[in-house]
Amino acid sequence: MMEMKGIDGTYDRAAYLSKLAEPGSEWDILVIGGGATGLGVALEAVSRGYKTLLVEQADFAKGTSSRSTKLVHGGVRYLAQGDIRLVREASIERGLLHRNAPHLVKDQLFIVPVYSLLDRLKYTIGLKLYDRIAGKLRLGPSVFISKEETLRRLPGIRAAGLKGGVVYHDGQFDDSRLAVNIAQTIWENGGDAINYMKVVGLFKSQDGKLTGASVLDIESGKQYRICAKVVVNATGVFVDDILQLDNPGGGRTICVSQGVHIVLDKSFYSADAALMIPRTSDGRVLFAVPWHDKVVVGTTDTPVDTAELEPRALEKEINFILDTASAYLEKAPQRSDVLSVFAGQRPLAAPKNGEQTTKEISRSHKIIVSPSRLFTMLGGKWTTYRRMGEDMVNRIEQELKWMHRSSTTANLSLHGAISPLSHSDPFYFYGSDAALIKERINGTAGQWLSEKLKIHPQQVKWAVEKEMARTVEDVLARRTRALLLDAAESRRIAPTVASIMAQCLQKDDDWVQEQVTAFTKLANDYTLK
Ligand SMILES: Cc1cc2nc3c(=O)[nH]c(=O)nc-3n(C[C@H](O)[C@H](O)[C@H](O)COP(=O)(O)OP(=O)(O)OC[C@H]3O[C@@H](n4cnc5c(N)ncnc54)[C@H](O)[C@@H]3O)c2cc1C
């Protein structure tokens, strides 16, 4: 097992990299991609006792996995599409995640306002079925509520024609914090997961089977040759880039569609229950979900030409969300009210010869095994990340004729899981680490970097020392959620964050300047002019 932490549990990247360079090292499983999919596969592999290495070209959850709607859900939408098997699978996973990461996943009430008797019937029956499918792992029962009760719970909702509402339960979570905690659980179980390491080539034995990958350290520019018995492609919307490295000139498997969210102050939506609009004017689902004392509203589904690590929201998407939200929120939000806007990308199945249109890859994931034995995961969702990992490792064992080892992840608590904190505590998302951070803060509690976002200098140090944060963006976008919660405020505190990080990482003034410039540009893209 590779030792990457010092005696006090501090993360030491240099020591880690020197182990990667050790001659003769071979991993059982090399996972490319540090989003939900790759982390799920790596955790499954390491918990079954396989020597596992995960490499992520940027930060953990830099891609789609930090840009979700923040729901751990069975998928009411898939129920409407009749995909009971997927709803059942996701409902079970929702229950397991709620149990294994209670500090990050909470039971969230949702209300669907209904404006016709047919809708009342449809959603009441549909959501009762949703309850039944989840069985014992159900979070709570769905019920119909009167018009008066709906108006009381959703102040500002359009009253004309309102017939009532259907209340149901789903999970709500913090996506990038979950990713960091899964990476920590991988380390704690003896696995290796490292960020800012990009796969730039694959190598094969004479019989054409993959034997490993060339990995570039983005920070130093140094390349490492990693030997592995199996390579897993868990790169989300970038799967085709890795498939091309394996088989140059092969066809595309996916196209890309993006979804945008805006973040607003709670004064636009002060309800505790989340709002679910099953069918907007153009047939989409729209959510308004309370999150970290703000409200997240989205999403869209817009085909785009290229896969991007930092996708940009299109004007038409922003306008669609603002216009639709105005019909349901207490105050109609204007562009200037948007605290942050973020976009994430999902893969769609590429059209085959002769087909005109793309179709959605089922949210139920799919595994492709290339002749070289590259294992690629397509589709899926955050909620089912554990099951995806289990299926992938089962498939590897099957294809390579390894003896089957049973999965234990259904009962594996994730890092931070035991938490006495209520979700209203500003540090709730640290789970069991919160007490340690509060201890460090002790005596300097009032000295916030950002009072309104409750970010303290000690959290920056913690992120560097314990959570593998390497850049200002890692701290402000994914270790804390400042960039997504209030982009202007995150831009304001970036210089101080950079200085604190420079001390921890022994970086010079040029590094501080580069970090501040890069983060300022990024935060500008999350604000609306
Ligand atoms: C708008 C939107 C909202 C969503 N909301 C929800 C929700 O509420 N609940 C839910 O359950 N699901 C949701 N999903 C789905 C869920 O977010 C995704 O299924 C999941 O995050 C995808 O994870 P991934 O690991 O496959 O991809 P990603 O998170 O994109 O991770 C892939 C990683 O691979 C890395 N990578 C790429 N190339 C290389 C390379 N050469 N070397 C090393 N690393 C590389 C990338 O940097 C990236 O970090 C949503 C999706 C979208 C688009």
Coordinates of C-alpha atoms and ligand atoms in Angstrom, one line a residue:
M1 CA 0.0 0.0 0.0
M2 CA 1.3 3.5 -0.9
E3 CA 1.7 5.8 2.0
M4 CA 0.7 9.3 1.0
K5 CA 0.1 10.9 4.4
G6 CA 2.5 12.1 7.0
I7 CA 2.2 10.8 10.6
D8 CA -0.3 13.6 11.4
G9 CA -2.5 12.6 8.4
T10 CA -1.2 15.5 6.3
Y11 CA -1.3 15.1 2.6
D12 CA 2.2 15.0 1.0
R13 CA 1.9 15.1 -2.8
A14 CA 5.7 14.9 -3.4
A15 CA 6.0 11.7 -1.4
Y16 CA 3.1 10.3 -3.2
L17 CA 4.6 11.0 -6.6
S18 CA 7.9 9.5 -5.7
K19 CA 6.1 6.3 -4.9
L20 CA 4.4 6.4 -8.4
A21 CA 7.9 6.5 -9.9
E22 CA 9.1 3.4 -8.0
P23 CA 10.3 0.8 -10.5
G24 CA 8.3 -2.4 -10.7
S25 CA 5.1 -1.0 -9.3
E26 CA 2.0 -2.5 -10.8
W27 CA -1.6 -1.8 -9.9
D28 CA -4.5 -4.2 -10.4
I29 CA -6.8 -1.4 -11.5
L30 CA -6.0 2.0 -12.9
V31 CA -9.1 4.3 -13.0
I32 CA -9.0 7.4 -15.3
G33 CA -11.3 10.2 -14.0
G34 CA -12.0 11.5 -10.5
G35 CA -15.7 12.3 -10.9
A36 CA -18.6 10.3 -9.3
T37 CA -18.0 7.3 -11.7
G38 CA -14.3 6.9 -11.3
L39 CA -14.4 7.4 -7.5
G40 CA -17.2 4.8 -7.2
V41 CA -15.2 2.3 -9.2
A42 CA -12.0 3.0 -7.3
L43 CA -13.7 2.7 -3.9
E44 CA -15.4 -0.6 -4.9
A45 CA -12.0 -2.0 -6.2
V46 CA -10.0 -1.0 -3.2
S47 CA -12.6 -2.2 -0.7
R48 CA -12.5 -5.7 -2.5
G49 CA -8.7 -5.7 -1.8
Y50 CA -7.5 -4.8 -5.3
K51 CA -4.4 -2.5 -5.6
T52 CA -6.1 0.6 -7.1
L53 CA -4.9 3.9 -8.4
L54 CA -7.2 6.7 -9.6
V55 CA -5.9 9.6 -11.6
E56 CA -7.8 12.9 -12.2
Q57 CA -6.5 15.4 -14.7
A58 CA -7.8 18.4 -12.8
D59 CA -9.4 18.3 -9.3
F60 CA -11.8 15.7 -8.0
A61 CA -15.3 16.5 -9.2
K62 CA -14.0 19.4 -11.4
G63 CA -16.2 18.0 -14.2
T64 CA -20.0 17.3 -14.2
S65 CA -19.8 15.9 -10.6
S66 CA -19.6 19.3 -9.0
R67 CA -22.3 20.8 -11.2
S68 CA -25.4 18.6 -10.5
T69 CA -28.8 19.6 -9.2
K70 CA -27.6 18.2 -5.8
L71 CA -30.3 15.6 -5.7
V72 CA -29.9 12.0 -4.5
H73 CA -33.0 10.8 -6.2
G74 CA -34.9 7.8 -7.4
G75 CA -35.8 9.9 -10.5
V76 CA -39.5 10.8 -10.7
R77 CA -38.8 11.7 -14.3
Y78 CA -37.8 8.1 -15.1
L79 CA -41.0 6.9 -13.5
A80 CA -42.9 9.0 -15.9
Q81 CA -40.9 7.4 -18.7
G82 CA -41.9 3.9 -17.3
D83 CA -38.3 3.0 -16.4
I84 CA -39.3 1.2 -13.1
R85 CA -36.0 -0.8 -13.0
L86 CA -33.9 2.4 -13.0
V87 CA -36.2 4.0 -10.4
R88 CA -35.9 0.9 -8.2
E89 CA -32.1 0.8 -8.5
A90 CA -31.7 4.6 -7.8
S91 CA -34.1 4.4 -4.9
I92 CA -32.1 1.7 -3.2
E93 CA -28.9 3.6 -3.8
R94 CA -30.5 6.8 -2.5
G95 CA -31.3 4.9 0.8
L96 CA -27.8 3.5 1.0
L97 CA -26.1 6.9 0.4
H98 CA -28.3 8.5 3.0
R99 CA -27.2 5.8 5.5
N100 CA -23.5 5.8 4.5
A101 CA -23.0 9.6 4.3
P102 CA -25.7 11.1 6.6
H103 CA -23.5 14.3 7.0
L104 CA -23.9 15.1 3.3
V105 CA -27.2 13.6 2.3
K106 CA -30.5 14.8 3.8
D107 CA -34.1 13.9 3.5
Q108 CA -35.6 16.7 1.5
L109 CA -39.3 17.4 1.1
F110 CA -40.5 18.3 -2.4
I111 CA -43.8 19.8 -3.4
V112 CA -45.3 19.5 -6.9
P113 CA -48.0 22.2 -7.3
V114 CA -50.9 20.8 -9.4
Y115 CA -53.2 22.9 -11.6
S116 CA -55.6 20.3 -12.9
L117 CA -57.5 17.3 -11.6
L118 CA -55.8 15.0 -14.0
D119 CA -52.4 16.2 -12.7
R120 CA -53.6 15.6 -9.2
L121 CA -54.5 12.0 -10.0
K122 CA -51.3 11.5 -12.1
Y123 CA -48.9 12.8 -9.5
T124 CA -50.6 11.3 -6.4
I125 CA -50.7 7.9 -7.9
G126 CA -47.2 8.3 -9.5
L127 CA -45.6 9.4 -6.3
K128 CA -47.3 6.6 -4.2
L129 CA -45.8 4.2 -6.7
Y130 CA -42.4 6.0 -6.2
D131 CA -42.8 5.3 -2.4
R132 CA -43.6 1.7 -3.0
I133 CA -40.7 1.1 -5.3
A134 CA -38.2 2.3 -2.7
G135 CA -39.7 -0.1 -0.1
K136 CA -37.9 0.0 3.2
L137 CA -35.3 2.5 1.9
R138 CA -38.1 5.0 1.3
L139 CA -37.3 8.4 3.0
G140 CA -40.9 9.3 3.8
P141 CA -44.4 8.9 2.5
S142 CA -45.9 11.2 -0.2
V143 CA -49.2 12.9 0.5
F144 CA -51.6 15.3 -1.3
I145 CA -52.0 18.7 0.3
S146 CA -54.8 21.2 -0.1
K147 CA -54.6 24.5 -2.1
E148 CA -54.4 26.5 1.2
E149 CA -51.6 24.3 2.5
T150 CA -49.7 24.5 -0.8
L151 CA -49.9 28.3 -0.7
R152 CA -48.8 28.3 2.9
R153 CA -45.8 26.1 2.2
L154 CA -44.9 27.7 -1.2
P155 CA -45.5 31.4 -0.7
G156 CA -45.5 33.2 -4.0
I157 CA -46.6 30.2 -6.1
R158 CA -49.2 31.1 -8.7
A159 CA -52.6 30.8 -7.0
A160 CA -54.9 31.0 -10.0
G161 CA -56.1 27.5 -11.0
L162 CA -54.1 25.8 -8.2
K163 CA -55.7 22.6 -7.0
G164 CA -53.2 21.7 -4.3
G165 CA -49.8 20.0 -4.2
V166 CA -48.2 16.6 -3.8
V167 CA -45.5 16.4 -1.2
Y168 CA -42.9 13.7 -1.6
H169 CA -39.4 12.9 -0.3
D170 CA -36.0 12.6 -2.1
G171 CA -32.4 13.2 -1.0
Q172 CA -30.4 16.4 -1.3
F173 CA -26.6 16.5 -1.0
D174 CA -23.4 18.3 -1.6
D175 CA -21.8 16.8 -4.7
S176 CA -18.2 17.9 -4.6
R177 CA -17.9 17.4 -0.9
L178 CA -19.1 13.8 -1.4
A179 CA -16.4 13.4 -4.1
V180 CA -13.7 14.6 -1.6
N181 CA -15.0 12.3 1.1
I182 CA -15.0 9.3 -1.3
A183 CA -11.4 10.1 -2.2
Q184 CA -10.6 10.2 1.5
T185 CA -12.3 6.8 2.0
I186 CA -10.3 5.4 -0.8
W187 CA -7.0 6.5 0.9
E188 CA -8.2 5.2 4.2
N189 CA -8.8 1.8 2.7
G190 CA -5.3 1.7 1.2
G191 CA -6.1 2.9 -2.3
D192 CA -4.5 5.7 -4.2
A193 CA -6.3 8.6 -5.8
I194 CA -4.5 11.7 -7.0
N195 CA -5.6 14.9 -8.7
Y196 CA -3.8 17.0 -11.4
M197 CA -2.6 13.8 -13.2
K198 CA -3.7 13.4 -16.8
V199 CA -3.6 10.2 -18.8
V200 CA -2.0 11.2 -22.1
G201 CA -1.3 7.7 -23.6
L202 CA -2.1 4.1 -23.2
F203 CA 0.3 1.2 -23.7
K204 CA -0.3 -2.4 -24.7
S205 CA 1.4 -5.8 -24.7
Q206 CA 2.2 -7.5 -28.0
D207 CA -1.2 -9.2 -28.0
G208 CA -2.9 -5.8 -28.0
K209 CA -4.0 -5.9 -24.4
L210 CA -3.6 -2.7 -22.3
T211 CA -0.9 -2.9 -19.7
G212 CA -1.0 0.7 -18.4
A213 CA -0.9 4.4 -19.2
S214 CA 1.3 7.4 -19.5
V215 CA 0.3 10.0 -16.9
L216 CA 1.3 13.6 -17.0
D217 CA 1.7 15.5 -13.7
I218 CA 0.0 18.8 -14.6
E219 CA 1.9 20.7 -11.9
S220 CA 5.4 19.7 -12.8
G221 CA 5.1 18.5 -16.4
K222 CA 6.7 15.2 -15.5
Q223 CA 5.4 12.0 -17.1
Y224 CA 5.0 8.7 -15.3
R225 CA 4.6 5.3 -16.8
I226 CA 1.9 3.5 -14.7
C227 CA 1.6 -0.3 -15.1
A228 CA -1.8 -1.8 -14.5
K229 CA -3.6 -5.1 -15.2
V230 CA -6.8 -3.3 -16.0
V231 CA -7.6 0.3 -17.2
V232 CA -11.0 1.9 -16.5
N233 CA -12.2 4.8 -18.6
A234 CA -14.4 6.9 -16.2
T235 CA -14.0 10.2 -17.9
G236 CA -17.7 11.3 -18.3
V237 CA -18.1 13.5 -21.4
F238 CA -14.4 12.8 -22.3
V239 CA -14.8 9.1 -22.8
D240 CA -14.2 9.3 -26.5
D241 CA -10.8 11.0 -26.0
I242 CA -9.6 7.9 -24.0
L243 CA -11.2 5.6 -26.5
Q244 CA -9.3 7.4 -29.3
L245 CA -6.0 6.8 -27.4
D246 CA -6.9 3.1 -27.4
N247 CA -8.2 2.9 -30.9
P248 CA -7.2 6.0 -33.0
G249 CA -9.8 6.8 -35.7
G250 CA -12.6 4.9 -33.9
G251 CA -16.1 6.4 -34.1
R252 CA -17.6 8.7 -31.5
T253 CA -19.8 7.0 -28.9
I254 CA -21.3 10.2 -27.4
C255 CA -22.5 13.7 -28.0
V256 CA -22.9 16.3 -25.3
S257 CA -25.8 18.2 -23.8
Q258 CA -25.4 20.7 -21.0
G259 CA -27.6 21.8 -18.1
V260 CA -27.4 25.1 -16.3
H261 CA -28.4 26.2 -12.8
I262 CA -28.6 29.6 -11.3
V263 CA -28.2 30.3 -7.5
L264 CA -30.4 32.9 -5.8
D265 CA -30.7 34.4 -2.3
K266 CA -33.2 32.7 -0.1
S267 CA -35.4 35.8 -0.2
F268 CA -36.6 34.6 -3.7
Y269 CA -37.7 31.2 -2.3
S270 CA -37.8 31.0 1.5
A271 CA -39.7 27.6 1.7
D272 CA -38.0 24.7 3.4
A273 CA -39.6 22.3 0.9
A274 CA -38.1 22.2 -2.6
L275 CA -40.2 22.9 -5.6
M276 CA -40.5 20.5 -8.5
I277 CA -42.2 21.6 -11.7
P278 CA -42.6 18.3 -13.7
R279 CA -43.4 20.0 -17.0
T280 CA -42.3 23.5 -17.9
S281 CA -43.5 25.4 -20.9
D282 CA -41.1 23.4 -23.1
G283 CA -41.6 20.1 -21.4
R284 CA -38.6 20.1 -19.0
V285 CA -38.4 19.4 -15.3
L286 CA -37.4 22.4 -13.2
F287 CA -36.3 22.3 -9.6
A288 CA -35.8 25.0 -7.0
V289 CA -33.8 23.4 -4.2
P290 CA -32.7 25.1 -0.9
W291 CA -29.0 24.5 -0.6
H292 CA -26.5 26.0 1.9
D293 CA -28.9 28.8 2.8
K294 CA -29.4 29.8 -0.9
V295 CA -31.7 28.3 -3.6
V296 CA -30.5 26.4 -6.7
V297 CA -32.8 26.7 -9.7
G298 CA -32.5 24.6 -12.8
T299 CA -31.9 22.9 -15.1
T300 CA -31.7 22.9 -18.9
D301 CA -30.8 20.3 -21.5
T302 CA -29.1 22.0 -24.5
P303 CA -27.0 20.0 -27.1
V304 CA -23.6 21.6 -27.5
D305 CA -20.7 20.9 -29.9
T306 CA -17.8 20.1 -27.6
A307 CA -17.1 18.6 -24.2
E308 CA -15.7 21.2 -21.9
L309 CA -14.2 21.0 -18.4
E310 CA -15.5 24.5 -17.7
P311 CA -18.7 24.8 -19.8
R312 CA -20.4 28.2 -20.1
A313 CA -24.1 28.8 -19.7
L314 CA -25.8 30.1 -22.8
E315 CA -27.8 33.3 -22.7
K316 CA -31.0 31.4 -23.8
E317 CA -30.5 28.9 -20.9
I318 CA -30.2 31.7 -18.4
N319 CA -33.2 33.5 -19.8
F320 CA -35.3 30.3 -19.8
I321 CA -34.5 29.6 -16.1
L322 CA -35.2 33.2 -15.1
D323 CA -38.5 33.4 -17.0
T324 CA -39.7 30.0 -15.8
A325 CA -38.7 30.7 -12.2
S326 CA -40.5 34.0 -12.2
A327 CA -43.8 32.2 -12.6
Y328 CA -43.2 30.3 -9.4
L329 CA -41.0 32.2 -7.0
E330 CA -42.0 34.8 -4.4
K331 CA -40.1 37.6 -6.2
A332 CA -39.3 37.5 -9.9
P333 CA -35.5 37.3 -10.1
Q334 CA -33.6 39.6 -12.4
R335 CA -30.2 38.9 -14.0
S336 CA -28.6 41.2 -11.3
D337 CA -30.0 38.9 -8.6
V338 CA -28.2 35.8 -9.8
L339 CA -25.4 35.1 -7.3
S340 CA -23.8 32.4 -9.4
V341 CA -24.5 30.5 -12.6
F342 CA -23.0 27.1 -13.4
A343 CA -23.2 24.6 -16.2
G344 CA -22.5 20.9 -16.3
Q345 CA -22.4 18.4 -19.2
R346 CA -24.0 15.0 -19.7
P347 CA -23.3 12.5 -22.4
L348 CA -25.8 11.5 -25.0
A349 CA -25.6 8.5 -27.3
A350 CA -24.0 9.6 -30.6
P351 CA -26.3 9.0 -33.6
K352 CA -25.4 5.9 -35.5
N353 CA -25.1 5.9 -39.4
G354 CA -28.3 7.1 -40.9
E355 CA -29.8 8.4 -37.6
Q356 CA -30.7 12.0 -37.6
T357 CA -31.0 12.7 -33.9
T358 CA -29.2 11.9 -30.7
K359 CA -31.0 10.1 -27.9
E360 CA -30.4 10.2 -24.2
I361 CA -28.1 7.5 -22.9
S362 CA -30.3 5.9 -20.3
R363 CA -29.4 7.2 -16.9
S364 CA -29.0 3.6 -16.2
H365 CA -25.2 3.2 -16.9
K366 CA -23.6 1.0 -19.6
I367 CA -20.2 -0.7 -19.7
I368 CA -18.3 -1.1 -22.9
V369 CA -15.3 -3.5 -23.0
S370 CA -12.9 -2.8 -25.9
P371 CA -10.9 -5.6 -27.5
S372 CA -7.8 -4.1 -25.7
R373 CA -9.7 -4.7 -22.5
L374 CA -10.3 -1.0 -21.8
F375 CA -13.4 -0.8 -19.6
T376 CA -15.5 2.3 -20.3
M377 CA -18.4 3.5 -18.2
L378 CA -21.1 5.5 -20.1
G379 CA -24.0 7.4 -18.5
G380 CA -25.3 6.9 -15.0
K381 CA -25.9 9.5 -12.3
W382 CA -24.4 10.6 -9.0
T383 CA -27.1 8.8 -7.0
T384 CA -26.1 5.4 -8.4
Y385 CA -22.3 5.9 -8.3
R386 CA -21.8 3.0 -5.9
R387 CA -23.8 0.6 -7.9
M388 CA -21.9 1.6 -11.0
G389 CA -18.7 0.9 -9.2
E390 CA -20.0 -2.5 -8.1
D391 CA -21.1 -3.4 -11.7
M392 CA -17.8 -2.3 -13.2
V393 CA -15.7 -4.4 -10.8
N394 CA -18.0 -7.4 -11.2
R395 CA -17.6 -7.0 -15.0
I396 CA -13.8 -6.8 -14.7
E397 CA -13.7 -9.9 -12.6
Q398 CA -15.9 -11.7 -15.1
E399 CA -13.9 -10.6 -18.2
L400 CA -10.5 -11.3 -16.7
K401 CA -11.7 -14.5 -15.0
W402 CA -10.6 -13.2 -11.6
M403 CA -12.1 -15.0 -8.7
H404 CA -15.2 -13.0 -7.6
R405 CA -14.8 -11.0 -4.4
S406 CA -18.0 -9.8 -2.7
S407 CA -18.9 -6.2 -2.6
T408 CA -19.0 -4.5 0.8
T409 CA -19.7 -0.9 -0.2
A410 CA -23.4 -1.1 0.5
N411 CA -22.5 -1.0 4.2
L412 CA -19.3 1.1 4.0
S413 CA -19.5 4.4 5.8
L414 CA -17.8 7.2 3.9
H415 CA -15.3 9.6 5.5
G416 CA -17.0 12.0 7.9
A417 CA -20.1 9.9 8.2
I418 CA -20.6 10.0 11.9
S419 CA -21.8 13.5 12.6
P420 CA -23.7 15.0 15.5
L421 CA -24.2 18.2 13.6
S422 CA -27.5 19.3 12.2
H423 CA -27.6 20.4 8.6
S424 CA -28.3 23.9 9.7
D425 CA -24.8 24.2 11.2
P426 CA -22.5 26.0 8.7
F427 CA -19.9 23.3 9.1
Y428 CA -22.3 20.4 8.7
F429 CA -20.7 19.2 5.5
Y430 CA -17.5 18.3 7.3
G431 CA -19.3 15.6 9.3
S432 CA -17.0 14.1 11.9
D433 CA -14.2 16.5 10.8
A434 CA -16.2 19.5 11.9
A435 CA -15.1 19.1 15.5
L436 CA -11.4 19.1 14.5
I437 CA -11.8 22.2 12.3
K438 CA -13.7 24.0 15.1
E439 CA -11.0 23.1 17.5
R440 CA -8.5 24.8 15.2
I441 CA -10.7 27.8 14.9
N442 CA -11.1 28.0 18.6
G443 CA -10.4 31.6 19.8
T444 CA -10.5 33.1 16.3
A445 CA -14.1 32.3 15.6
G446 CA -14.9 35.8 14.6
Q447 CA -12.1 36.2 12.1
W448 CA -14.0 35.0 9.0
L449 CA -12.6 35.4 5.5
S450 CA -16.2 35.6 4.5
E451 CA -18.7 36.2 7.2
K452 CA -21.6 35.7 5.0
L453 CA -20.4 32.4 3.6
K454 CA -18.9 31.4 6.9
I455 CA -15.4 30.6 5.5
H456 CA -12.6 30.8 8.0
P457 CA -8.8 30.8 7.2
Q458 CA -8.5 27.4 9.0
Q459 CA -10.8 25.8 6.5
V460 CA -8.3 26.8 3.7
K461 CA -5.5 25.2 5.6
W462 CA -7.6 22.1 6.3
A463 CA -8.4 21.8 2.6
V464 CA -4.8 21.9 1.6
E465 CA -3.5 19.6 4.4
K466 CA -6.3 17.0 4.5
E467 CA -8.3 17.3 1.4
M468 CA -5.8 17.5 -1.4
A469 CA -6.7 21.1 -2.5
R470 CA -4.0 22.4 -4.8
T471 CA -5.4 25.7 -6.2
V472 CA -7.6 28.6 -5.1
E473 CA -10.4 27.2 -7.2
D474 CA -10.2 23.8 -5.5
V475 CA -10.8 25.6 -2.2
L476 CA -13.5 28.0 -3.3
A477 CA -15.4 25.8 -5.8
R478 CA -15.2 22.3 -4.3
R479 CA -13.8 22.2 -0.7
T480 CA -16.1 25.1 0.2
R481 CA -18.9 26.0 -2.4
A482 CA -18.2 29.7 -2.4
L483 CA -17.9 30.0 -6.2
L484 CA -21.3 28.4 -6.7
L485 CA -23.0 30.2 -3.8
D486 CA -21.8 33.7 -4.4
A487 CA -19.3 34.2 -7.2
A488 CA -18.6 37.9 -6.4
E489 CA -17.9 37.1 -2.7
S490 CA -15.6 34.2 -3.7
R491 CA -13.7 36.6 -6.0
R492 CA -13.3 39.1 -3.1
I493 CA -11.7 36.6 -0.8
A494 CA -9.5 34.8 -3.5
P495 CA -6.3 36.9 -2.8
T496 CA -6.4 36.0 0.9
V497 CA -7.1 32.4 0.2
A498 CA -4.1 32.4 -2.3
S499 CA -1.8 33.8 0.4
I500 CA -2.8 31.3 3.0
M501 CA -2.4 28.4 0.5
A502 CA 1.0 29.8 -0.6
Q503 CA 2.2 29.5 3.0
C504 CA 1.0 25.9 3.3
L505 CA 2.3 24.8 -0.1
Q506 CA 5.5 26.9 0.1
K507 CA 4.7 28.8 -3.1
D508 CA 6.0 32.2 -4.1
D509 CA 4.4 35.5 -5.0
D510 CA 4.2 34.7 -8.7
W511 CA 2.1 31.6 -7.8
V512 CA -0.2 33.8 -5.7
Q513 CA -0.6 36.3 -8.6
E514 CA -1.3 33.5 -11.1
Q515 CA -3.9 31.9 -8.8
V516 CA -5.7 35.2 -8.2
T517 CA -5.8 36.1 -11.9
A518 CA -7.1 32.6 -12.9
F519 CA -9.7 32.6 -10.2
T520 CA -10.9 36.1 -10.9
K521 CA -11.4 35.3 -14.5
L522 CA -13.3 32.1 -13.6
A523 CA -15.5 33.9 -11.0
N524 CA -16.3 36.5 -13.6
D525 CA -17.7 33.8 -15.8
Y526 CA -20.0 32.7 -12.9
T527 CA -21.5 36.1 -12.5
L528 CA -24.0 37.8 -14.9
K529 CA -23.2 41.2 -16.2
Ligands
LIG1 C1 -27.0 19.5 -15.3 C2 -26.9 18.2 -14.6 C3 -27.5 17.9 -13.4 C4 -27.4 16.7 -12.8 N1 -28.0 16.5 -11.6 C5 -28.0 15.3 -10.9 C6 -28.6 15.1 -9.7 O1 -29.2 16.0 -9.1 N2 -28.5 13.9 -9.1 C7 -27.8 12.9 -9.7 O2 -27.8 11.8 -9.1 N3 -27.2 13.0 -10.9 C8 -27.2 14.2 -11.5 N4 -26.6 14.4 -12.7 C9 -25.8 13.3 -13.2 C10 -24.4 13.3 -12.5 O3 -24.0 14.6 -12.2 C11 -23.4 12.6 -13.5 O4 -23.9 11.4 -13.9 C12 -22.0 12.4 -12.8 O5 -21.6 13.6 -12.1 C13 -21.0 12.0 -13.9 O6 -19.8 11.7 -13.3 P1 -18.6 11.2 -14.1 O7 -17.6 10.8 -13.2 O8 -19.1 10.2 -15.1 O9 -18.2 12.5 -15.0 P2 -17.3 13.7 -14.5 O10 -17.8 14.2 -13.2 O11 -17.4 14.7 -15.6 O12 -15.9 13.2 -14.3 C14 -15.0 12.8 -15.3 C15 -13.6 13.2 -14.9 O13 -12.7 12.7 -15.8 C16 -11.6 13.5 -15.8 N5 -10.8 13.3 -17.0 C17 -11.1 13.4 -18.3 N6 -10.1 13.1 -19.1 C18 -9.1 12.7 -18.3 C19 -7.7 12.2 -18.5 N7 -7.2 12.1 -19.8 N8 -7.0 11.9 -17.5 C20 -7.5 12.0 -16.2 N9 -8.7 12.5 -15.9 C21 -9.5 12.8 -17.0 C22 -12.3 14.9 -15.9 O14 -11.4 15.9 -15.5 C23 -13.4 14.7 -15.0 O15 -13.2 15.2 -13.7 C24 -26.7 15.7 -13.4 C25 -26.0 15.9 -14.6 C26 -26.1 17.1 -15.2 C27 -25.4 17.4 -16.5

